[in-house]
Amino acid sequence: MIEQKTDSSATVTAEGSSAPPQTPAEVRSATAPPPMNKYRPSPRVVLRAVIKHVVMVASALLMIYPLLWMIVSSLRPTDVIFREPGLFLTTFEWANYEQGWNALSHPFSHFLMNSAIVVFGCILGNLISCSLAAYAFARLDFRFKKIMFGLMLMTIMLPIHVIIVPQYIMFSQIGWVNTFLPIIIPKLLATDAFFIFLMVQFIRGIPKDMDEAARIDGAGHARIFLQVILPLMVPALATTAIFTFIWTWSDFFTSLIYLTDPSMYTVPVALRAFIDATGESNWGSLFAMSIVTLLPVFLAFLLGQKFLVKGIATTGIK
Amino acid sequence: MQNLSKVKGGKRQYKDNKAGHIFLLPWTIGLFAITLGPMAMSLYLSFTNYNLLQAPEWIGGANFVRMFQDDRLINSLQVTFTYVLVGVPLQLIVALLIALLLDRGMRGLAFYRSVFYLPSMLGSSVAIAVLWKQLFGTSGLVNQVLAMFGIEGMGWISNPDTALSTLILLHVWTFGSPMVIFLAGLRQIPAMYYEAASIDGATRLRKFVSITLPLLSPIIFFNLVLQIIGAFQNFTQAFIVSNGTGGPADSTMFFTLYLYQQGFKGFDMGYASAMAWLLVMIVGAFTAVNFLASKYWVFYDD
């Protein structure tokens, strides 16, 4: 209780004024509650809380300053970007967005659409295949289960580079280069093993009585999976969907390798082509298109934060 | 459950076998077609000379011998090791410090957590690499701020001595994900340990060293293993910041970038495969050493 009081008074001081750190004496006189208060926190405790919040606010600002600055810069004429470290906007220059949008052989909406198709396919693939595998690992007993589980865990750590060359050769021989298939099909085959792991962990937390009861009632595994387990594992599915969204949307390496035809470019590859096409003379448009590519990730982050934090805290995936 | 298996006996065992393999079918196909098959093929290719056009030509261990004579490859290993050995510990220290500050009764915890976590969600994207390139460019934001203090900046990214440091800084900037894991770990430590220590008159530092660190060591270990594996595979930032060249003067030529150049620019698929296997061996060795060393410093409370 004492702690809480301390913190709340400190918050006001640190966040409300956003001024540079005050001298200890000022802080004490400004935040010290009336002497009548029985639980008056000692000046030392107050001071510590204030310092803590000042440090936190300062480092939080430092963390997101580059991002804020990029947003603001995307609305400035390019020559101003090189002179203006501040965040104040005098005019809104939407021209950067217009110019960037139409700078490549296709309007940027085309690349957004490509990315949307890939992301949708990957999410669907991961949700279906990983949940099936997770149910088997978490609830079923079958031959080679231990070996298979071990293999699954190992593939989490496997660098993609060791399979990318043969994969590329394989997919190019069946004519899949410059289609979205080399990116989507592996997800349908549950190659994103960390999601299996995440779901296994989650299913293990669901009481076994639930599916045992269904089993006694005569339900088969398909029904138990679809009607008992799947509805209960919505949080894990949401985590998977959001992480898949963010990673696939930002994925550069596989897109760079498989999608070489400009009409097939996903957003990251398009952004990179944009750098090539316009050089770095046009930072305004470059930032504008960067913001366009970041916006969906940012929205996914906002909407799915609860799941993201939970997902990362329990399994440690990025 | 015990009862049920007794009643149905062998039949249930059979049913589970079948169901298990059916449920695992997509994963099993993926394992062989997408992972193990290509791995075997990559191992074979690493002993060949293959340019995609002609059939692979068996050359034995020549690719591996060549790696040890390839100065650019050795340089790329140095770059990658520097990145991993400096970037990962720095990132984890920052993550732990901020997590400690954020722990227990902190006002606005959810807000701070989001702000610190956001960069690690965006960090691997091309757009952030673009931003970084500008930040540390000759007329970038960093130099603009320095100029306000009368300090003349430099082209951080165009200077071979500082280019890698900017990428390490980018890595540190994405400390949010290990931070969230640390926060979860700190929450698991029972408050009574700290209370008991306080009664015994322990200082804050003492509490940190004797309670927090040992009880958090499994989490530190977990973060360390994960971040090292991830950092070895960094590609996007180096590619964008250097326009795919690994420059200036190969100072940002990460191992994966060199692998990409050899394989997908030079179409030297045999050599690229050999490089990929070297990467697997290095990552595997690091992970193994980590696990072995963990016996001496990771404390499991059971």
PDB file of N, CA and C in Angstrom, chain B residues 180-245:
ATOM      1  N   VAL B 180      10.505  -9.394 -22.186  1.00  0.00           N
ATOM      2  CA  VAL B 180       9.210  -9.949 -21.796  1.00  0.00           C
ATOM      3  C   VAL B 180       9.400 -11.302 -21.114  1.00  0.00           C
ATOM      4  N   ILE B 181      10.352 -12.093 -21.621  1.00  0.00           N
ATOM      5  CA  ILE B 181      10.611 -13.399 -21.000  1.00  0.00           C
ATOM      6  C   ILE B 181      11.200 -13.209 -19.601  1.00  0.00           C
ATOM      7  N   PHE B 182      12.105 -12.231 -19.462  1.00  0.00           N
ATOM      8  CA  PHE B 182      12.656 -11.938 -18.131  1.00  0.00           C
ATOM      9  C   PHE B 182      11.551 -11.512 -17.164  1.00  0.00           C
ATOM     10  N   LEU B 183      10.654 -10.647 -17.660  1.00  0.00           N
ATOM     11  CA  LEU B 183       9.558 -10.185 -16.798  1.00  0.00           C
ATOM     12  C   LEU B 183       8.743 -11.362 -16.282  1.00  0.00           C
ATOM     13  N   ALA B 184       8.434 -12.291 -17.193  1.00  0.00           N
ATOM     14  CA  ALA B 184       7.668 -13.465 -16.784  1.00  0.00           C
ATOM     15  C   ALA B 184       8.441 -14.271 -15.753  1.00  0.00           C
ATOM     16  N   GLY B 185       9.757 -14.365 -15.944  1.00  0.00           N
ATOM     17  CA  GLY B 185      10.591 -15.120 -15.016  1.00  0.00           C
ATOM     18  C   GLY B 185      10.673 -14.454 -13.650  1.00  0.00           C
ATOM     19  N   LEU B 186      10.808 -13.126 -13.646  1.00  0.00           N
ATOM     20  CA  LEU B 186      10.899 -12.402 -12.374  1.00  0.00           C
ATOM     21  C   LEU B 186       9.634 -12.573 -11.554  1.00  0.00           C
ATOM     22  N   ARG B 187       8.527 -12.647 -12.285  1.00  0.00           N
ATOM     23  CA  ARG B 187       7.247 -12.791 -11.594  1.00  0.00           C
ATOM     24  C   ARG B 187       7.144 -14.115 -10.854  1.00  0.00           C
ATOM     25  N   GLN B 188       7.932 -15.117 -11.307  1.00  0.00           N
ATOM     26  CA  GLN B 188       7.876 -16.445 -10.689  1.00  0.00           C
ATOM     27  C   GLN B 188       8.629 -16.506  -9.353  1.00  0.00           C
ATOM     28  N   ILE B 189       9.498 -15.538  -9.123  1.00  0.00           N
ATOM     29  CA  ILE B 189      10.306 -15.589  -7.892  1.00  0.00           C
ATOM     30  C   ILE B 189       9.436 -15.163  -6.712  1.00  0.00           C
ATOM     31  N   PRO B 190       9.273 -16.032  -5.714  1.00  0.00           N
ATOM     32  CA  PRO B 190       8.384 -15.715  -4.595  1.00  0.00           C
ATOM     33  C   PRO B 190       8.883 -14.491  -3.835  1.00  0.00           C
ATOM     34  N   ALA B 191       7.964 -13.565  -3.521  1.00  0.00           N
ATOM     35  CA  ALA B 191       8.330 -12.323  -2.844  1.00  0.00           C
ATOM     36  C   ALA B 191       8.902 -12.613  -1.455  1.00  0.00           C
ATOM     37  N   MET B 192       8.519 -13.755  -0.877  1.00  0.00           N
ATOM     38  CA  MET B 192       8.956 -14.029   0.500  1.00  0.00           C
ATOM     39  C   MET B 192      10.478 -14.184   0.604  1.00  0.00           C
ATOM     40  N   TYR B 193      11.104 -14.621  -0.505  1.00  0.00           N
ATOM     41  CA  TYR B 193      12.571 -14.723  -0.469  1.00  0.00           C
ATOM     42  C   TYR B 193      13.185 -13.356  -0.194  1.00  0.00           C
ATOM     43  N   TYR B 194      12.632 -12.356  -0.887  1.00  0.00           N
ATOM     44  CA  TYR B 194      13.177 -11.010  -0.724  1.00  0.00           C
ATOM     45  C   TYR B 194      12.876 -10.478   0.671  1.00  0.00           C
ATOM     46  N   GLU B 195      11.666 -10.777   1.154  1.00  0.00           N
ATOM     47  CA  GLU B 195      11.285 -10.321   2.494  1.00  0.00           C
ATOM     48  C   GLU B 195      12.203 -10.931   3.546  1.00  0.00           C
ATOM     49  N   ALA B 196      12.437 -12.227   3.400  1.00  0.00           N
ATOM     50  CA  ALA B 196      13.321 -12.897   4.356  1.00  0.00           C
ATOM     51  C   ALA B 196      14.706 -12.281   4.314  1.00  0.00           C
ATOM     52  N   ALA B 197      15.196 -12.009   3.110  1.00  0.00           N
ATOM     53  CA  ALA B 197      16.532 -11.423   2.971  1.00  0.00           C
ATOM     54  C   ALA B 197      16.578 -10.036   3.595  1.00  0.00           C
ATOM     55  N   SER B 198      15.457  -9.286   3.444  1.00  0.00           N
ATOM     56  CA  SER B 198      15.415  -7.941   4.020  1.00  0.00           C
ATOM     57  C   SER B 198      15.527  -8.005   5.533  1.00  0.00           C
ATOM     58  N   ILE B 199      14.832  -8.986   6.105  1.00  0.00           N
ATOM     59  CA  ILE B 199      14.877  -9.136   7.561  1.00  0.00           C
ATOM     60  C   ILE B 199      16.305  -9.436   8.016  1.00  0.00           C
ATOM     61  N   ASP B 200      16.998 -10.227   7.185  1.00  0.00           N
ATOM     62  CA  ASP B 200      18.393 -10.536   7.510  1.00  0.00           C
ATOM     63  C   ASP B 200      19.323  -9.369   7.209  1.00  0.00           C
ATOM     64  N   GLY B 201      18.763  -8.285   6.696  1.00  0.00           N
ATOM     65  CA  GLY B 201      19.564  -7.097   6.456  1.00  0.00           C
ATOM     66  C   GLY B 201      20.361  -7.100   5.163  1.00  0.00           C
ATOM     67  N   ALA B 202      19.880  -7.848   4.170  1.00  0.00           N
ATOM     68  CA  ALA B 202      20.611  -7.928   2.905  1.00  0.00           C
ATOM     69  C   ALA B 202      20.451  -6.635   2.103  1.00  0.00           C
ATOM     70  N   THR B 203      21.520  -6.230   1.438  1.00  0.00           N
ATOM     71  CA  THR B 203      21.445  -5.049   0.581  1.00  0.00           C
ATOM     72  C   THR B 203      20.765  -5.431  -0.741  1.00  0.00           C
ATOM     73  N   ARG B 204      20.436  -4.412  -1.550  1.00  0.00           N
ATOM     74  CA  ARG B 204      19.783  -4.672  -2.833  1.00  0.00           C
ATOM     75  C   ARG B 204      20.679  -5.514  -3.740  1.00  0.00           C
ATOM     76  N   LEU B 205      21.958  -5.123  -3.758  1.00  0.00           N
ATOM     77  CA  LEU B 205      22.903  -5.839  -4.610  1.00  0.00           C
ATOM     78  C   LEU B 205      22.993  -7.297  -4.175  1.00  0.00           C
ATOM     79  N   ARG B 206      23.041  -7.461  -2.870  1.00  0.00           N
ATOM     80  CA  ARG B 206      23.144  -8.804  -2.302  1.00  0.00           C
ATOM     81  C   ARG B 206      21.918  -9.640  -2.700  1.00  0.00           C
ATOM     82  N   LYS B 207      20.751  -9.017  -2.615  1.00  0.00           N
ATOM     83  CA  LYS B 207      19.518  -9.726  -2.982  1.00  0.00           C
ATOM     84  C   LYS B 207      19.545 -10.115  -4.450  1.00  0.00           C
ATOM     85  N   PHE B 208      20.038  -9.181  -5.281  1.00  0.00           N
ATOM     86  CA  PHE B 208      20.108  -9.454  -6.704  1.00  0.00           C
ATOM     87  C   PHE B 208      21.033 -10.628  -6.999  1.00  0.00           C
ATOM     88  N   VAL B 209      22.204 -10.609  -6.364  1.00  0.00           N
ATOM     89  CA  VAL B 209      23.198 -11.647  -6.643  1.00  0.00           C
ATOM     90  C   VAL B 209      22.780 -12.991  -6.053  1.00  0.00           C
ATOM     91  N   SER B 210      22.192 -12.954  -4.846  1.00  0.00           N
ATOM     92  CA  SER B 210      21.920 -14.223  -4.157  1.00  0.00           C
ATOM     93  C   SER B 210      20.528 -14.787  -4.397  1.00  0.00           C
ATOM     94  N   ILE B 211      19.598 -13.940  -4.803  1.00  0.00           N
ATOM     95  CA  ILE B 211      18.248 -14.455  -5.045  1.00  0.00           C
ATOM     96  C   ILE B 211      17.867 -14.356  -6.521  1.00  0.00           C
ATOM     97  N   THR B 212      17.889 -13.130  -7.061  1.00  0.00           N
ATOM     98  CA  THR B 212      17.391 -12.926  -8.416  1.00  0.00           C
ATOM     99  C   THR B 212      18.191 -13.722  -9.453  1.00  0.00           C
ATOM    100  N   LEU B 213      19.506 -13.530  -9.454  1.00  0.00           N
ATOM    101  CA  LEU B 213      20.316 -14.185 -10.485  1.00  0.00           C
ATOM    102  C   LEU B 213      20.195 -15.704 -10.480  1.00  0.00           C
ATOM    103  N   PRO B 214      20.378 -16.373  -9.321  1.00  0.00           N
ATOM    104  CA  PRO B 214      20.259 -17.836  -9.353  1.00  0.00           C
ATOM    105  C   PRO B 214      18.866 -18.305  -9.793  1.00  0.00           C
ATOM    106  N   LEU B 215      17.827 -17.646  -9.283  1.00  0.00           N
ATOM    107  CA  LEU B 215      16.489 -18.112  -9.613  1.00  0.00           C
ATOM    108  C   LEU B 215      16.114 -17.771 -11.051  1.00  0.00           C
ATOM    109  N   LEU B 216      16.787 -16.786 -11.605  1.00  0.00           N
ATOM    110  CA  LEU B 216      16.491 -16.391 -12.971  1.00  0.00           C
ATOM    111  C   LEU B 216      17.394 -17.111 -13.975  1.00  0.00           C
ATOM    112  N   SER B 217      18.397 -17.837 -13.469  1.00  0.00           N
ATOM    113  CA  SER B 217      19.398 -18.400 -14.376  1.00  0.00           C
ATOM    114  C   SER B 217      18.821 -19.303 -15.470  1.00  0.00           C
ATOM    115  N   PRO B 218      17.767 -20.100 -15.182  1.00  0.00           N
ATOM    116  CA  PRO B 218      17.217 -20.893 -16.299  1.00  0.00           C
ATOM    117  C   PRO B 218      16.656 -20.002 -17.400  1.00  0.00           C
ATOM    118  N   ILE B 219      16.088 -18.871 -17.015  1.00  0.00           N
ATOM    119  CA  ILE B 219      15.532 -17.957 -18.005  1.00  0.00           C
ATOM    120  C   ILE B 219      16.649 -17.263 -18.784  1.00  0.00           C
ATOM    121  N   ILE B 220      17.701 -16.887 -18.068  1.00  0.00           N
ATOM    122  CA  ILE B 220      18.845 -16.262 -18.738  1.00  0.00           C
ATOM    123  C   ILE B 220      19.422 -17.239 -19.755  1.00  0.00           C
ATOM    124  N   PHE B 221      19.553 -18.477 -19.330  1.00  0.00           N
ATOM    125  CA  PHE B 221      20.083 -19.518 -20.209  1.00  0.00           C
ATOM    126  C   PHE B 221      19.203 -19.690 -21.446  1.00  0.00           C
ATOM    127  N   PHE B 222      17.913 -19.757 -21.217  1.00  0.00           N
ATOM    128  CA  PHE B 222      16.940 -19.904 -22.301  1.00  0.00           C
ATOM    129  C   PHE B 222      17.063 -18.759 -23.303  1.00  0.00           C
ATOM    130  N   ASN B 223      17.093 -17.539 -22.799  1.00  0.00           N
ATOM    131  CA  ASN B 223      17.242 -16.366 -23.657  1.00  0.00           C
ATOM    132  C   ASN B 223      18.549 -16.410 -24.430  1.00  0.00           C
ATOM    133  N   LEU B 224      19.601 -16.811 -23.735  1.00  0.00           N
ATOM    134  CA  LEU B 224      20.929 -16.841 -24.345  1.00  0.00           C
ATOM    135  C   LEU B 224      20.946 -17.796 -25.535  1.00  0.00           C
ATOM    136  N   VAL B 225      20.441 -19.005 -25.319  1.00  0.00           N
ATOM    137  CA  VAL B 225      20.427 -20.008 -26.389  1.00  0.00           C
ATOM    138  C   VAL B 225      19.629 -19.489 -27.583  1.00  0.00           C
ATOM    139  N   LEU B 226      18.433 -18.981 -27.300  1.00  0.00           N
ATOM    140  CA  LEU B 226      17.558 -18.517 -28.381  1.00  0.00           C
ATOM    141  C   LEU B 226      18.138 -17.351 -29.151  1.00  0.00           C
ATOM    142  N   GLN B 227      18.675 -16.385 -28.420  1.00  0.00           N
ATOM    143  CA  GLN B 227      19.191 -15.195 -29.079  1.00  0.00           C
ATOM    144  C   GLN B 227      20.441 -15.510 -29.892  1.00  0.00           C
ATOM    145  N   ILE B 228      21.265 -16.406 -29.398  1.00  0.00           N
ATOM    146  CA  ILE B 228      22.474 -16.765 -30.151  1.00  0.00           C
ATOM    147  C   ILE B 228      22.088 -17.439 -31.453  1.00  0.00           C
ATOM    148  N   ILE B 229      21.158 -18.385 -31.366  1.00  0.00           N
ATOM    149  CA  ILE B 229      20.724 -19.078 -32.581  1.00  0.00           C
ATOM    150  C   ILE B 229      20.157 -18.068 -33.584  1.00  0.00           C
ATOM    151  N   GLY B 230      19.349 -17.132 -33.073  1.00  0.00           N
ATOM    152  CA  GLY B 230      18.745 -16.129 -33.949  1.00  0.00           C
ATOM    153  C   GLY B 230      19.777 -15.186 -34.545  1.00  0.00           C
ATOM    154  N   ALA B 231      20.716 -14.741 -33.710  1.00  0.00           N
ATOM    155  CA  ALA B 231      21.683 -13.731 -34.162  1.00  0.00           C
ATOM    156  C   ALA B 231      22.594 -14.283 -35.256  1.00  0.00           C
ATOM    157  N   PHE B 232      22.916 -15.573 -35.176  1.00  0.00           N
ATOM    158  CA  PHE B 232      23.760 -16.175 -36.206  1.00  0.00           C
ATOM    159  C   PHE B 232      23.094 -16.125 -37.585  1.00  0.00           C
ATOM    160  N   GLN B 233      21.777 -16.042 -37.586  1.00  0.00           N
ATOM    161  CA  GLN B 233      21.062 -16.117 -38.859  1.00  0.00           C
ATOM    162  C   GLN B 233      20.648 -14.753 -39.385  1.00  0.00           C
ATOM    163  N   ASN B 234      21.121 -13.702 -38.744  1.00  0.00           N
ATOM    164  CA  ASN B 234      20.752 -12.358 -39.189  1.00  0.00           C
ATOM    165  C   ASN B 234      21.126 -12.147 -40.658  1.00  0.00           C
ATOM    166  N   PHE B 235      20.215 -11.555 -41.394  1.00  0.00           N
ATOM    167  CA  PHE B 235      20.461 -11.349 -42.815  1.00  0.00           C
ATOM    168  C   PHE B 235      19.937 -10.002 -43.300  1.00  0.00           C
ATOM    169  N   THR B 236      18.652  -9.738 -43.023  1.00  0.00           N
ATOM    170  CA  THR B 236      17.965  -8.599 -43.641  1.00  0.00           C
ATOM    171  C   THR B 236      18.672  -7.275 -43.405  1.00  0.00           C
ATOM    172  N   GLN B 237      19.008  -6.985 -42.147  1.00  0.00           N
ATOM    173  CA  GLN B 237      19.584  -5.677 -41.848  1.00  0.00           C
ATOM    174  C   GLN B 237      20.884  -5.466 -42.609  1.00  0.00           C
ATOM    175  N   ALA B 238      21.745  -6.505 -42.583  1.00  0.00           N
ATOM    176  CA  ALA B 238      23.029  -6.371 -43.264  1.00  0.00           C
ATOM    177  C   ALA B 238      22.806  -6.178 -44.762  1.00  0.00           C
ATOM    178  N   PHE B 239      21.845  -6.903 -45.293  1.00  0.00           N
ATOM    179  CA  PHE B 239      21.572  -6.813 -46.730  1.00  0.00           C
ATOM    180  C   PHE B 239      21.120  -5.404 -47.103  1.00  0.00           C
ATOM    181  N   ILE B 240      20.158  -4.868 -46.375  1.00  0.00           N
ATOM    182  CA  ILE B 240      19.590  -3.567 -46.735  1.00  0.00           C
ATOM    183  C   ILE B 240      20.596  -2.441 -46.471  1.00  0.00           C
ATOM    184  N   VAL B 241      21.218  -2.493 -45.302  1.00  0.00           N
ATOM    185  CA  VAL B 241      22.130  -1.418 -44.942  1.00  0.00           C
ATOM    186  C   VAL B 241      23.286  -1.313 -45.937  1.00  0.00           C
ATOM    187  N   SER B 242      23.727  -2.442 -46.470  1.00  0.00           N
ATOM    188  CA  SER B 242      24.864  -2.416 -47.395  1.00  0.00           C
ATOM    189  C   SER B 242      24.428  -2.578 -48.847  1.00  0.00           C
ATOM    190  N   ASN B 243      23.154  -2.498 -49.120  1.00  0.00           N
ATOM    191  CA  ASN B 243      22.646  -2.738 -50.475  1.00  0.00           C
ATOM    192  C   ASN B 243      23.021  -4.115 -51.007  1.00  0.00           C
ATOM    193  N   GLY B 244      23.110  -5.070 -50.126  1.00  0.00           N
ATOM    194  CA  GLY B 244      23.414  -6.428 -50.550  1.00  0.00           C
ATOM    195  C   GLY B 244      24.885  -6.703 -50.775  1.00  0.00           C
ATOM    196  N   THR B 245      25.744  -5.713 -50.521  1.00  0.00           N
ATOM    197  CA  THR B 245      27.165  -5.903 -50.815  1.00  0.00           C
ATOM    198  C   THR B 245      27.964  -6.364 -49.603  1.00  0.00           C
TER     199      THR B 245
END
